[in-house]
Amino acid sequence: MSTLEFRPWRDGDDLELLELFGDPASPHAHQDRTMFRKDSDAPFSRALVATDQGIAVAAGVVFASTLHPTRLWLYVEVAREHRRTGVGTELVQQLRALIPATQSSELKARYTVTAGTDAAAAAGFCAALGMRTIQRTRDVVIEPGGLALPIFAEDGLTIDEIATGSVELTKLVIEFYNSTHAWDPANMTLGSAQKMLLDDATGAQGVIIFRDKPKSRGGKILSFAISYTPARADAPADVLLGWNPELSEEESAEPIRGMLAMLVHQYPVKLEVDESMVVLSSLVDVLATKNHATVIATTHIVATA
């Protein structure tokens, strides 16, 4: 450890560290690597590179999110041959020292478990930092055949397509997102909802909704599904399935089940399901027992407080 030194992130480090770290272990790790950048105060971000005898061996970053302002995100990556040597822990200590009093001192991070991977090192590292799990998110592929289609009626349950730019939809997406993130309070706005979930740049392709009755008769949206372009042409479509948070768990159960049944009537889809999405998560559990749902990755979100 005596030869370990730390320096700020600089241009070109992304290419050097890509060779050092290799391919990201998960899509989330790929996203987190994009947070490595030169220091910024708006939004707040500090990144450090750890070097051993002048050779980069690890990197870490803390950054603020306007969407989830309660805690700072932390991401650390250490070269395989330097893991379990204290480099990561020292890197976090150095990053903590760079956090000004105007920023939250609480941290959150995540690690993903997939088939054949060993998450013990990541879990142990987070525990050593005083972090505990605050949420568990599963990437799940739902197969056709496990759910009966809903029954529609001329004056009752209806299905419609709606534009991604719809103000009605955007407001509901905001309410849904904020209500399902009490575990890490969210401050989603019209602008952030469009930018993160509904804009063409997100890959959003289309939206279908269930209403309790036709819109012409004042029907309100019960549930919605936003489809996104999959990472591969042969992969299941990525779908965000949401619902009206004004509904109780009992009231939302059928609109959620019916929407999922429509989505997988002919083809599989992939969902990201938080434990906080109680009704949907329970439905996934049931489908998994019947071999109609497969968990392909589980992400643990951990925090210091």
Short mmCIF file of N, CA, C and O in Angstrom, two decimals, residues 120-239:
data_model
loop_
_atom_site.label_atom_id
_atom_site.label_comp_id
_atom_site.label_asym_id
_atom_site.label_seq_id
_atom_site.Cartn_x
_atom_site.Cartn_y
_atom_site.Cartn_z
N ALA A 120 -19.98 -12.44 -3.83
CA ALA A 120 -19.55 -12.38 -2.44
C ALA A 120 -18.58 -11.24 -2.20
O ALA A 120 -18.65 -10.55 -1.16
N ALA A 121 -17.65 -11.01 -3.15
CA ALA A 121 -16.66 -9.94 -2.97
C ALA A 121 -17.33 -8.58 -2.92
O ALA A 121 -17.04 -7.74 -2.06
N ALA A 122 -18.27 -8.33 -3.86
CA ALA A 122 -18.97 -7.05 -3.89
C ALA A 122 -19.82 -6.87 -2.64
O ALA A 122 -19.84 -5.79 -2.04
N ALA A 123 -20.52 -7.93 -2.23
CA ALA A 123 -21.35 -7.85 -1.03
C ALA A 123 -20.50 -7.58 0.21
O ALA A 123 -20.85 -6.76 1.06
N GLY A 124 -19.37 -8.26 0.31
CA GLY A 124 -18.48 -8.07 1.45
C GLY A 124 -17.89 -6.68 1.48
O GLY A 124 -17.76 -6.06 2.55
N PHE A 125 -17.51 -6.16 0.32
CA PHE A 125 -16.95 -4.81 0.22
C PHE A 125 -17.97 -3.78 0.68
O PHE A 125 -17.65 -2.89 1.49
N CYS A 126 -19.20 -3.91 0.22
CA CYS A 126 -20.25 -2.96 0.61
C CYS A 126 -20.53 -3.05 2.11
O CYS A 126 -20.73 -2.03 2.78
N ALA A 127 -20.57 -4.27 2.63
CA ALA A 127 -20.81 -4.44 4.07
C ALA A 127 -19.71 -3.81 4.89
O ALA A 127 -19.95 -3.19 5.94
N ALA A 128 -18.46 -3.92 4.42
CA ALA A 128 -17.33 -3.33 5.13
C ALA A 128 -17.40 -1.81 5.15
O ALA A 128 -16.86 -1.17 6.06
N LEU A 129 -18.09 -1.24 4.17
CA LEU A 129 -18.27 0.21 4.12
C LEU A 129 -19.46 0.66 4.95
O LEU A 129 -19.78 1.85 4.99
N GLY A 130 -20.13 -0.28 5.61
CA GLY A 130 -21.29 0.07 6.44
C GLY A 130 -22.57 0.18 5.65
O GLY A 130 -23.53 0.80 6.11
N MET A 131 -22.61 -0.42 4.47
CA MET A 131 -23.80 -0.34 3.62
C MET A 131 -24.70 -1.54 3.85
O MET A 131 -24.23 -2.66 4.06
N ARG A 132 -25.99 -1.30 3.76
CA ARG A 132 -26.98 -2.37 3.87
C ARG A 132 -27.91 -2.30 2.67
O ARG A 132 -28.08 -1.25 2.05
N THR A 133 -28.55 -3.41 2.36
CA THR A 133 -29.45 -3.45 1.22
C THR A 133 -30.71 -2.64 1.50
O THR A 133 -31.37 -2.82 2.53
N ILE A 134 -31.06 -1.74 0.58
CA ILE A 134 -32.30 -0.98 0.70
C ILE A 134 -33.30 -1.35 -0.39
O ILE A 134 -34.47 -0.98 -0.30
N GLN A 135 -32.84 -2.07 -1.39
CA GLN A 135 -33.75 -2.50 -2.46
C GLN A 135 -33.11 -3.64 -3.24
O GLN A 135 -31.89 -3.72 -3.37
N ARG A 136 -33.97 -4.51 -3.75
CA ARG A 136 -33.52 -5.60 -4.61
C ARG A 136 -34.34 -5.52 -5.90
O ARG A 136 -35.57 -5.48 -5.87
N THR A 137 -33.65 -5.46 -7.03
CA THR A 137 -34.30 -5.33 -8.33
C THR A 137 -33.96 -6.54 -9.19
O THR A 137 -32.80 -6.95 -9.25
N ARG A 138 -34.98 -7.10 -9.82
CA ARG A 138 -34.76 -8.28 -10.66
C ARG A 138 -35.05 -7.96 -12.12
O ARG A 138 -36.04 -7.31 -12.44
N ASP A 139 -34.17 -8.42 -13.01
CA ASP A 139 -34.44 -8.42 -14.45
C ASP A 139 -35.05 -9.77 -14.76
O ASP A 139 -34.42 -10.81 -14.55
N VAL A 140 -36.29 -9.76 -15.27
CA VAL A 140 -37.05 -10.99 -15.43
C VAL A 140 -37.59 -11.10 -16.84
O VAL A 140 -38.12 -10.13 -17.40
N VAL A 141 -37.46 -12.27 -17.44
CA VAL A 141 -38.08 -12.55 -18.73
C VAL A 141 -39.36 -13.33 -18.46
O VAL A 141 -39.34 -14.39 -17.82
N ILE A 142 -40.49 -12.78 -18.95
CA ILE A 142 -41.79 -13.43 -18.79
C ILE A 142 -42.15 -14.10 -20.11
O ILE A 142 -42.12 -13.48 -21.17
N GLU A 143 -42.49 -15.38 -20.04
CA GLU A 143 -42.82 -16.16 -21.23
C GLU A 143 -44.33 -16.21 -21.45
O GLU A 143 -45.12 -16.07 -20.51
N PRO A 144 -44.76 -16.42 -22.70
CA PRO A 144 -46.19 -16.56 -23.00
C PRO A 144 -46.78 -17.80 -22.33
O PRO A 144 -46.07 -18.75 -22.00
N GLY A 145 -48.10 -17.78 -22.16
CA GLY A 145 -48.81 -18.97 -21.73
C GLY A 145 -49.17 -19.06 -20.27
O GLY A 145 -49.92 -19.96 -19.88
N GLY A 146 -48.69 -18.14 -19.44
CA GLY A 146 -48.95 -18.27 -18.02
C GLY A 146 -50.12 -17.48 -17.50
O GLY A 146 -50.53 -17.66 -16.35
N LEU A 147 -50.70 -16.61 -18.36
CA LEU A 147 -51.75 -15.71 -17.88
C LEU A 147 -52.90 -15.66 -18.87
O LEU A 147 -52.69 -15.59 -20.08
N ALA A 148 -54.12 -15.66 -18.34
CA ALA A 148 -55.30 -15.53 -19.19
C ALA A 148 -55.49 -14.07 -19.59
O ALA A 148 -55.21 -13.15 -18.80
N LEU A 149 -55.95 -13.86 -20.81
CA LEU A 149 -56.16 -12.50 -21.30
C LEU A 149 -57.31 -11.83 -20.55
O LEU A 149 -58.27 -12.49 -20.13
N PRO A 150 -57.22 -10.51 -20.39
CA PRO A 150 -58.31 -9.78 -19.71
C PRO A 150 -59.54 -9.71 -20.59
O PRO A 150 -59.49 -9.94 -21.80
N ILE A 151 -60.66 -9.38 -19.97
CA ILE A 151 -61.92 -9.23 -20.69
C ILE A 151 -62.25 -7.75 -20.80
O ILE A 151 -62.36 -7.05 -19.80
N PHE A 152 -62.40 -7.29 -22.04
CA PHE A 152 -62.71 -5.89 -22.27
C PHE A 152 -64.21 -5.73 -22.50
O PHE A 152 -64.91 -6.67 -22.88
N ALA A 153 -64.70 -4.52 -22.26
CA ALA A 153 -66.12 -4.24 -22.42
C ALA A 153 -66.30 -2.85 -23.04
O ALA A 153 -65.48 -1.96 -22.82
N GLU A 154 -67.36 -2.70 -23.79
CA GLU A 154 -67.61 -1.42 -24.47
C GLU A 154 -67.70 -0.27 -23.48
O GLU A 154 -67.23 0.83 -23.76
N ASP A 155 -68.31 -0.52 -22.34
CA ASP A 155 -68.45 0.53 -21.33
C ASP A 155 -67.61 0.25 -20.09
O ASP A 155 -67.83 0.86 -19.04
N GLY A 156 -66.65 -0.66 -20.22
CA GLY A 156 -65.81 -1.00 -19.08
C GLY A 156 -64.35 -0.94 -19.44
O GLY A 156 -63.90 0.00 -20.10
N LEU A 157 -63.59 -1.95 -19.04
CA LEU A 157 -62.15 -1.99 -19.28
C LEU A 157 -61.84 -1.84 -20.76
O LEU A 157 -62.38 -2.57 -21.59
N THR A 158 -60.96 -0.89 -21.10
CA THR A 158 -60.57 -0.67 -22.49
C THR A 158 -59.06 -0.61 -22.59
O THR A 158 -58.37 -0.28 -21.63
N ILE A 159 -58.55 -0.92 -23.78
CA ILE A 159 -57.12 -0.83 -24.05
C ILE A 159 -56.92 0.18 -25.17
O ILE A 159 -57.69 0.21 -26.14
N ASP A 160 -55.93 1.05 -25.02
CA ASP A 160 -55.66 2.10 -26.01
C ASP A 160 -54.16 2.25 -26.19
O ASP A 160 -53.37 1.87 -25.31
N GLU A 161 -53.78 2.81 -27.31
CA GLU A 161 -52.42 3.29 -27.50
C GLU A 161 -52.40 4.76 -27.15
O GLU A 161 -53.40 5.46 -27.31
N ILE A 162 -51.26 5.24 -26.66
CA ILE A 162 -51.14 6.64 -26.28
C ILE A 162 -49.75 7.11 -26.64
O ILE A 162 -48.78 6.33 -26.60
N ALA A 163 -49.62 8.37 -27.02
CA ALA A 163 -48.33 8.91 -27.44
C ALA A 163 -47.38 9.04 -26.25
O ALA A 163 -47.81 9.36 -25.13
N THR A 164 -46.10 8.80 -26.48
CA THR A 164 -45.12 8.94 -25.39
C THR A 164 -45.04 10.38 -24.90
O THR A 164 -44.60 10.62 -23.78
N GLY A 165 -45.43 11.33 -25.73
CA GLY A 165 -45.39 12.73 -25.33
C GLY A 165 -46.65 13.21 -24.64
O GLY A 165 -46.76 14.40 -24.28
N SER A 166 -47.60 12.32 -24.43
CA SER A 166 -48.87 12.69 -23.79
C SER A 166 -48.63 13.24 -22.39
O SER A 166 -47.94 12.64 -21.57
N VAL A 167 -49.24 14.40 -22.11
CA VAL A 167 -49.12 15.00 -20.78
C VAL A 167 -49.79 14.11 -19.74
O VAL A 167 -49.29 13.93 -18.62
N GLU A 168 -50.94 13.52 -20.10
CA GLU A 168 -51.64 12.62 -19.18
C GLU A 168 -50.75 11.45 -18.78
O GLU A 168 -50.64 11.11 -17.59
N LEU A 169 -50.09 10.85 -19.77
CA LEU A 169 -49.20 9.73 -19.49
C LEU A 169 -48.00 10.17 -18.67
O LEU A 169 -47.63 9.52 -17.69
N THR A 170 -47.38 11.28 -19.06
CA THR A 170 -46.17 11.75 -18.38
C THR A 170 -46.45 12.00 -16.90
O THR A 170 -45.67 11.62 -16.03
N LYS A 171 -47.57 12.64 -16.60
CA LYS A 171 -47.92 12.91 -15.20
C LYS A 171 -48.09 11.61 -14.42
O LYS A 171 -47.66 11.50 -13.26
N LEU A 172 -48.72 10.62 -15.06
CA LEU A 172 -48.92 9.34 -14.37
C LEU A 172 -47.59 8.62 -14.16
O LEU A 172 -47.36 8.03 -13.10
N VAL A 173 -46.70 8.67 -15.15
CA VAL A 173 -45.38 8.06 -15.00
C VAL A 173 -44.63 8.69 -13.83
O VAL A 173 -43.98 7.99 -13.04
N ILE A 174 -44.73 10.01 -13.69
CA ILE A 174 -44.08 10.70 -12.58
C ILE A 174 -44.63 10.20 -11.25
O ILE A 174 -43.88 9.85 -10.33
N GLU A 175 -45.95 10.15 -11.13
CA GLU A 175 -46.58 9.70 -9.89
C GLU A 175 -46.22 8.26 -9.57
O GLU A 175 -45.94 7.92 -8.41
N PHE A 176 -46.20 7.42 -10.60
CA PHE A 176 -45.85 6.02 -10.40
C PHE A 176 -44.40 5.89 -9.94
O PHE A 176 -44.11 5.19 -8.96
N TYR A 177 -43.49 6.56 -10.62
CA TYR A 177 -42.06 6.45 -10.29
C TYR A 177 -41.80 6.93 -8.86
O TYR A 177 -41.14 6.25 -8.07
N ASN A 178 -42.32 8.11 -8.54
CA ASN A 178 -42.07 8.65 -7.20
C ASN A 178 -42.68 7.77 -6.11
O ASN A 178 -42.08 7.58 -5.05
N SER A 179 -43.85 7.18 -6.39
CA SER A 179 -44.52 6.36 -5.37
C SER A 179 -43.81 5.04 -5.13
O SER A 179 -43.90 4.47 -4.03
N THR A 180 -43.11 4.52 -6.14
CA THR A 180 -42.44 3.23 -5.98
C THR A 180 -40.97 3.39 -5.56
O THR A 180 -40.23 2.41 -5.53
N HIS A 181 -40.57 4.62 -5.24
CA HIS A 181 -39.18 4.86 -4.82
C HIS A 181 -39.10 5.54 -3.46
O HIS A 181 -38.18 6.32 -3.20
N ALA A 182 -40.03 5.21 -2.58
CA ALA A 182 -39.97 5.76 -1.22
C ALA A 182 -38.70 5.32 -0.51
O ALA A 182 -38.20 6.01 0.39
N TRP A 183 -38.13 4.19 -0.91
CA TRP A 183 -36.91 3.67 -0.32
C TRP A 183 -35.69 4.52 -0.67
O TRP A 183 -34.66 4.46 0.00
N ASP A 184 -35.79 5.31 -1.72
CA ASP A 184 -34.75 6.26 -2.11
C ASP A 184 -35.48 7.44 -2.76
O ASP A 184 -35.59 7.51 -3.98
N PRO A 185 -36.02 8.35 -1.92
CA PRO A 185 -36.97 9.37 -2.39
C PRO A 185 -36.58 10.02 -3.71
O PRO A 185 -35.46 10.46 -3.91
N ALA A 186 -37.57 10.03 -4.63
CA ALA A 186 -37.34 10.55 -5.98
C ALA A 186 -38.02 11.90 -6.15
O ALA A 186 -39.03 12.21 -5.51
N ASN A 187 -37.44 12.68 -7.04
CA ASN A 187 -37.97 14.00 -7.36
C ASN A 187 -38.12 14.11 -8.88
O ASN A 187 -37.58 15.00 -9.51
N MET A 188 -38.86 13.15 -9.46
CA MET A 188 -39.04 13.16 -10.91
C MET A 188 -39.97 14.30 -11.31
O MET A 188 -40.96 14.58 -10.63
N THR A 189 -39.65 14.94 -12.43
CA THR A 189 -40.43 16.05 -12.96
C THR A 189 -40.87 15.73 -14.38
O THR A 189 -40.49 14.69 -14.95
N LEU A 190 -41.65 16.62 -14.98
CA LEU A 190 -42.07 16.43 -16.37
C LEU A 190 -40.86 16.28 -17.29
O LEU A 190 -40.81 15.40 -18.15
N GLY A 191 -39.86 17.15 -17.07
CA GLY A 191 -38.67 17.10 -17.91
C GLY A 191 -37.87 15.83 -17.74
O GLY A 191 -37.46 15.20 -18.73
N SER A 192 -37.65 15.41 -16.49
CA SER A 192 -36.85 14.20 -16.26
C SER A 192 -37.60 12.94 -16.69
O SER A 192 -36.99 11.97 -17.15
N ALA A 193 -38.92 12.93 -16.56
CA ALA A 193 -39.70 11.77 -17.01
C ALA A 193 -39.56 11.59 -18.51
O ALA A 193 -39.36 10.48 -19.01
N GLN A 194 -39.65 12.70 -19.26
CA GLN A 194 -39.49 12.61 -20.70
C GLN A 194 -38.06 12.19 -21.06
O GLN A 194 -37.86 11.30 -21.89
N LYS A 195 -37.09 12.81 -20.43
CA LYS A 195 -35.69 12.55 -20.78
C LYS A 195 -35.26 11.14 -20.44
O LYS A 195 -34.53 10.49 -21.21
N MET A 196 -35.73 10.60 -19.31
CA MET A 196 -35.24 9.31 -18.84
C MET A 196 -36.08 8.12 -19.29
O MET A 196 -35.58 7.00 -19.41
N LEU A 197 -37.39 8.35 -19.53
CA LEU A 197 -38.27 7.21 -19.76
C LEU A 197 -39.11 7.28 -21.03
O LEU A 197 -39.57 6.25 -21.51
N LEU A 198 -39.33 8.49 -21.59
CA LEU A 198 -40.30 8.61 -22.66
C LEU A 198 -39.77 9.20 -23.95
O LEU A 198 -40.41 9.08 -25.00
N ASP A 199 -38.62 9.83 -23.90
CA ASP A 199 -38.06 10.47 -25.09
C ASP A 199 -37.61 9.42 -26.10
O ASP A 199 -37.26 8.29 -25.75
N ASP A 200 -37.59 9.81 -27.38
CA ASP A 200 -37.12 8.88 -28.42
C ASP A 200 -35.71 8.37 -28.13
O ASP A 200 -35.38 7.22 -28.45
N ALA A 201 -34.88 9.22 -27.52
CA ALA A 201 -33.49 8.85 -27.25
C ALA A 201 -33.40 7.70 -26.24
O ALA A 201 -32.37 7.03 -26.16
N THR A 202 -34.45 7.46 -25.46
CA THR A 202 -34.44 6.36 -24.50
C THR A 202 -34.71 5.02 -25.17
O THR A 202 -34.56 3.97 -24.55
N GLY A 203 -35.14 5.07 -26.43
CA GLY A 203 -35.52 3.84 -27.12
C GLY A 203 -36.99 3.51 -26.99
O GLY A 203 -37.44 2.46 -27.45
N ALA A 204 -37.76 4.40 -26.33
CA ALA A 204 -39.20 4.17 -26.17
C ALA A 204 -39.86 4.05 -27.53
O ALA A 204 -39.72 4.92 -28.38
N GLN A 205 -40.58 2.96 -27.74
CA GLN A 205 -41.19 2.69 -29.04
C GLN A 205 -42.69 2.92 -29.07
O GLN A 205 -43.26 3.29 -30.09
N GLY A 206 -43.35 2.68 -27.97
CA GLY A 206 -44.80 2.83 -27.94
C GLY A 206 -45.34 2.56 -26.56
O GLY A 206 -44.64 2.03 -25.69
N VAL A 207 -46.59 2.95 -26.35
CA VAL A 207 -47.23 2.79 -25.04
C VAL A 207 -48.65 2.29 -25.23
O VAL A 207 -49.39 2.79 -26.10
N ILE A 208 -49.04 1.30 -24.45
CA ILE A 208 -50.45 0.91 -24.37
C ILE A 208 -50.92 1.11 -22.95
O ILE A 208 -50.13 1.04 -21.99
N ILE A 209 -52.20 1.41 -22.81
CA ILE A 209 -52.77 1.68 -21.49
C ILE A 209 -54.09 0.94 -21.32
O ILE A 209 -54.77 0.62 -22.30
N PHE A 210 -54.44 0.66 -20.08
CA PHE A 210 -55.77 0.19 -19.71
C PHE A 210 -56.49 1.36 -19.05
O PHE A 210 -55.92 2.04 -18.19
N ARG A 211 -57.75 1.57 -19.43
CA ARG A 211 -58.62 2.51 -18.73
C ARG A 211 -59.78 1.75 -18.11
O ARG A 211 -60.19 0.69 -18.62
N ASP A 212 -60.32 2.28 -17.02
CA ASP A 212 -61.46 1.62 -16.39
C ASP A 212 -62.73 1.74 -17.22
O ASP A 212 -63.66 0.94 -17.07
N LYS A 213 -62.75 2.72 -18.14
CA LYS A 213 -63.84 2.90 -19.09
C LYS A 213 -63.32 3.81 -20.19
O LYS A 213 -62.24 4.41 -20.05
N PRO A 214 -64.02 3.94 -21.31
CA PRO A 214 -63.51 4.76 -22.41
C PRO A 214 -63.18 6.18 -21.97
O PRO A 214 -63.84 6.74 -21.09
N LYS A 215 -62.16 6.75 -22.60
CA LYS A 215 -61.75 8.11 -22.27
C LYS A 215 -62.88 9.10 -22.48
O LYS A 215 -63.02 10.07 -21.72
N SER A 216 -63.72 8.86 -23.51
CA SER A 216 -64.83 9.75 -23.80
C SER A 216 -65.84 9.82 -22.66
O SER A 216 -66.62 10.77 -22.57
N ARG A 217 -65.80 8.81 -21.79
CA ARG A 217 -66.70 8.78 -20.63
C ARG A 217 -65.95 9.08 -19.34
O ARG A 217 -66.43 8.77 -18.25
N GLY A 218 -64.77 9.69 -19.49
CA GLY A 218 -64.01 10.08 -18.31
C GLY A 218 -63.17 8.98 -17.72
O GLY A 218 -62.76 9.06 -16.55
N GLY A 219 -62.88 7.96 -18.51
CA GLY A 219 -62.09 6.84 -18.01
C GLY A 219 -60.69 7.26 -17.60
O GLY A 219 -60.05 8.08 -18.25
N LYS A 220 -60.20 6.69 -16.49
CA LYS A 220 -58.85 6.99 -16.01
C LYS A 220 -57.92 5.82 -16.30
O LYS A 220 -58.36 4.66 -16.42
N ILE A 221 -56.65 6.13 -16.43
CA ILE A 221 -55.66 5.10 -16.70
C ILE A 221 -55.45 4.24 -15.46
O ILE A 221 -55.22 4.76 -14.36
N LEU A 222 -55.53 2.93 -15.64
CA LEU A 222 -55.29 1.98 -14.55
C LEU A 222 -53.85 1.47 -14.57
O LEU A 222 -53.21 1.34 -13.53
N SER A 223 -53.37 1.12 -15.77
CA SER A 223 -52.01 0.61 -15.91
C SER A 223 -51.48 1.00 -17.29
O SER A 223 -52.25 1.34 -18.18
N PHE A 224 -50.15 0.94 -17.42
CA PHE A 224 -49.53 1.30 -18.70
C PHE A 224 -48.31 0.43 -18.93
O PHE A 224 -47.74 -0.14 -17.98
N ALA A 225 -47.91 0.33 -20.19
CA ALA A 225 -46.72 -0.42 -20.54
C ALA A 225 -45.98 0.34 -21.63
O ALA A 225 -46.55 0.64 -22.68
N ILE A 226 -44.71 0.65 -21.37
CA ILE A 226 -43.86 1.35 -22.32
C ILE A 226 -42.84 0.35 -22.84
O ILE A 226 -42.10 -0.26 -22.05
N SER A 227 -42.80 0.16 -24.15
CA SER A 227 -41.84 -0.78 -24.73
C SER A 227 -40.63 -0.03 -25.25
O SER A 227 -40.74 1.09 -25.76
N TYR A 228 -39.46 -0.67 -25.11
CA TYR A 228 -38.19 -0.08 -25.52
C TYR A 228 -37.48 -1.02 -26.48
O TYR A 228 -37.64 -2.24 -26.41
N THR A 229 -36.65 -0.43 -27.32
CA THR A 229 -35.86 -1.23 -28.25
C THR A 229 -34.91 -2.13 -27.46
O THR A 229 -34.16 -1.65 -26.62
N PRO A 230 -34.92 -3.44 -27.69
CA PRO A 230 -34.03 -4.34 -26.95
C PRO A 230 -32.58 -4.15 -27.37
O PRO A 230 -32.28 -3.60 -28.44
N ALA A 231 -31.68 -4.60 -26.51
CA ALA A 231 -30.25 -4.46 -26.78
C ALA A 231 -29.84 -5.25 -28.02
O ALA A 231 -28.95 -4.84 -28.76
N ARG A 232 -30.51 -6.39 -28.26
CA ARG A 232 -30.25 -7.21 -29.44
C ARG A 232 -31.55 -7.44 -30.18
O ARG A 232 -32.63 -7.51 -29.56
N ALA A 233 -31.46 -7.59 -31.48
CA ALA A 233 -32.66 -7.75 -32.29
C ALA A 233 -33.43 -9.02 -31.91
O ALA A 233 -34.66 -9.07 -32.03
N ASP A 234 -32.71 -10.06 -31.43
CA ASP A 234 -33.36 -11.32 -31.10
C ASP A 234 -33.75 -11.41 -29.63
O ASP A 234 -34.21 -12.46 -29.17
N ALA A 235 -33.57 -10.33 -28.88
CA ALA A 235 -33.87 -10.35 -27.45
C ALA A 235 -35.31 -9.91 -27.20
O ALA A 235 -35.90 -9.20 -28.02
N PRO A 236 -35.90 -10.32 -26.07
CA PRO A 236 -37.26 -9.87 -25.75
C PRO A 236 -37.29 -8.34 -25.60
O PRO A 236 -36.31 -7.73 -25.19
N ALA A 237 -38.42 -7.75 -25.92
CA ALA A 237 -38.57 -6.31 -25.75
C ALA A 237 -38.47 -5.94 -24.28
O ALA A 237 -38.99 -6.65 -23.40
N ASP A 238 -37.77 -4.84 -23.99
CA ASP A 238 -37.74 -4.30 -22.64
C ASP A 238 -39.02 -3.52 -22.41
O ASP A 238 -39.41 -2.69 -23.24
N VAL A 239 -39.67 -3.75 -21.29
CA VAL A 239 -40.95 -3.09 -21.01
C VAL A 239 -40.96 -2.53 -19.59
O VAL A 239 -40.53 -3.20 -18.65
#
